PDB file of C-alpha atoms in Angstrom:
ATOM      1  CA  UNK U  11      -1.351  23.722   1.317  1.00  0.00           C
ATOM      2  CA  UNK U  12       0.497  20.450   1.859  1.00  0.00           C
ATOM      3  CA  UNK U  13       3.170  20.342   4.566  1.00  0.00           C
ATOM      4  CA  UNK U  14       5.581  17.599   3.545  1.00  0.00           C
ATOM      5  CA  UNK U  15       7.880  18.277   6.511  1.00  0.00           C
ATOM      6  CA  UNK U  16       5.707  18.527   9.614  1.00  0.00           C
ATOM      7  CA  UNK U  17       2.543  16.655   8.688  1.00  0.00           C
ATOM      8  CA  UNK U  18       2.784  14.768   5.387  1.00  0.00           C
ATOM      9  CA  UNK U  19      -0.722  13.862   4.288  1.00  0.00           C
ATOM     10  CA  UNK U  20       0.305  10.288   3.485  1.00  0.00           C
ATOM     11  CA  UNK U  21       1.284   9.758   7.161  1.00  0.00           C
ATOM     12  CA  UNK U  22      -1.984  10.996   8.644  1.00  0.00           C
ATOM     13  CA  UNK U  23      -4.677   8.882   6.994  1.00  0.00           C
ATOM     14  CA  UNK U  24      -5.800   7.182  10.217  1.00  0.00           C
ATOM     15  CA  UNK U  25      -6.763   8.508  13.628  1.00  0.00           C
ATOM     16  CA  UNK U  26      -3.147   9.011  14.716  1.00  0.00           C
ATOM     17  CA  UNK U  27       0.071   9.869  12.923  1.00  0.00           C
ATOM     18  CA  UNK U  28       2.246   6.908  12.026  1.00  0.00           C
ATOM     19  CA  UNK U  29       5.118   8.149  14.206  1.00  0.00           C
ATOM     20  CA  UNK U  30       2.875   7.946  17.280  1.00  0.00           C
ATOM     21  CA  UNK U  31       1.993   4.352  16.454  1.00  0.00           C
ATOM     22  CA  UNK U  32       5.679   3.510  15.966  1.00  0.00           C
ATOM     23  CA  UNK U  33       6.576   5.175  19.282  1.00  0.00           C
ATOM     24  CA  UNK U  34       3.889   3.203  21.094  1.00  0.00           C
ATOM     25  CA  UNK U  35       5.157  -0.088  19.680  1.00  0.00           C
ATOM     26  CA  UNK U  36       8.928   0.257  20.117  1.00  0.00           C
ATOM     27  CA  UNK U  37      11.078   0.278  23.222  1.00  0.00           C
ATOM     28  CA  UNK U  38      12.772   3.521  24.258  1.00  0.00           C
ATOM     29  CA  UNK U  39      16.099   2.503  22.679  1.00  0.00           C
ATOM     30  CA  UNK U  40      14.464   1.171  19.532  1.00  0.00           C
ATOM     31  CA  UNK U  41      12.524   4.405  19.030  1.00  0.00           C
ATOM     32  CA  UNK U  42      15.670   6.492  19.526  1.00  0.00           C
ATOM     33  CA  UNK U  43      17.314   4.309  16.866  1.00  0.00           C
ATOM     34  CA  UNK U  44      14.376   4.891  14.539  1.00  0.00           C
ATOM     35  CA  UNK U  45      14.587   8.664  14.971  1.00  0.00           C
ATOM     36  CA  UNK U  46      18.373   8.677  14.600  1.00  0.00           C
ATOM     37  CA  UNK U  47      18.150   6.579  11.443  1.00  0.00           C
ATOM     38  CA  UNK U  48      15.725   9.040   9.898  1.00  0.00           C
ATOM     39  CA  UNK U  49      17.999  11.962  10.780  1.00  0.00           C
ATOM     40  CA  UNK U  50      20.927  10.221   9.092  1.00  0.00           C
ATOM     41  CA  UNK U  51      18.796   9.271   6.069  1.00  0.00           C
ATOM     42  CA  UNK U  52      17.593  12.787   5.386  1.00  0.00           C
ATOM     43  CA  UNK U  53      20.968  14.431   5.946  1.00  0.00           C
ATOM     44  CA  UNK U  54      22.694  11.878   3.726  1.00  0.00           C
ATOM     45  CA  UNK U  55      20.365  12.290   0.762  1.00  0.00           C
ATOM     46  CA  UNK U  56      19.491  15.993   0.769  1.00  0.00           C
ATOM     47  CA  UNK U  57      21.999  16.872  -1.988  1.00  0.00           C
ATOM     48  CA  UNK U  58      20.639  14.167  -4.269  1.00  0.00           C
ATOM     49  CA  UNK U  59      16.907  14.124  -3.663  1.00  0.00           C
ATOM     50  CA  UNK U  60      14.837  16.896  -2.078  1.00  0.00           C
ATOM     51  CA  UNK U  61      17.403  19.497  -1.028  1.00  0.00           C
ATOM     52  CA  UNK U  62      16.208  21.862   1.664  1.00  0.00           C
ATOM     53  CA  UNK U  63      13.058  19.831   2.309  1.00  0.00           C
ATOM     54  CA  UNK U  64      15.163  16.828   3.369  1.00  0.00           C
ATOM     55  CA  UNK U  65      17.237  19.030   5.692  1.00  0.00           C
ATOM     56  CA  UNK U  66      14.010  20.312   7.234  1.00  0.00           C
ATOM     57  CA  UNK U  67      12.819  16.729   7.699  1.00  0.00           C
ATOM     58  CA  UNK U  68      16.132  15.867   9.401  1.00  0.00           C
ATOM     59  CA  UNK U  69      15.636  18.887  11.639  1.00  0.00           C
ATOM     60  CA  UNK U  70      12.076  17.788  12.432  1.00  0.00           C
ATOM     61  CA  UNK U  71      13.290  14.333  13.497  1.00  0.00           C
ATOM     62  CA  UNK U  72      16.130  15.864  15.523  1.00  0.00           C
ATOM     63  CA  UNK U  73      13.685  18.150  17.341  1.00  0.00           C
ATOM     64  CA  UNK U  74      11.394  15.180  17.958  1.00  0.00           C
ATOM     65  CA  UNK U  75      14.345  13.186  19.336  1.00  0.00           C
ATOM     66  CA  UNK U  76      15.371  16.030  21.657  1.00  0.00           C
ATOM     67  CA  UNK U  77      11.829  16.432  22.967  1.00  0.00           C
ATOM     68  CA  UNK U  78      11.385  12.674  23.370  1.00  0.00           C
ATOM     69  CA  UNK U  79      14.560  12.405  25.459  1.00  0.00           C
ATOM     70  CA  UNK U  80      13.570  15.429  27.553  1.00  0.00           C
ATOM     71  CA  UNK U  81      10.116  13.933  28.118  1.00  0.00           C
ATOM     72  CA  UNK U  82      11.566  10.594  29.238  1.00  0.00           C
ATOM     73  CA  UNK U  83      14.100  12.299  31.539  1.00  0.00           C
ATOM     74  CA  UNK U  84      11.226  14.020  33.354  1.00  0.00           C
ATOM     75  CA  UNK U  85       9.385  10.761  34.074  1.00  0.00           C
TER      76      UNK U  85
END
């Protein structure tokens, strides 16, 4: 069964997920901006596009952002 929130199949065609590639190629602040932008995008459009699925995607990016900041604070 496809999981369009946690592991969309169109983001995992290569050896790593696209988000990992993006993280590896952006600075800390740029990556936080990327995550924040995705949170805003999904929250802003949920009523007009994919409903609950978009809210779950926003939640996924928020959880990723929280964990990323925690990880960097421990370094």
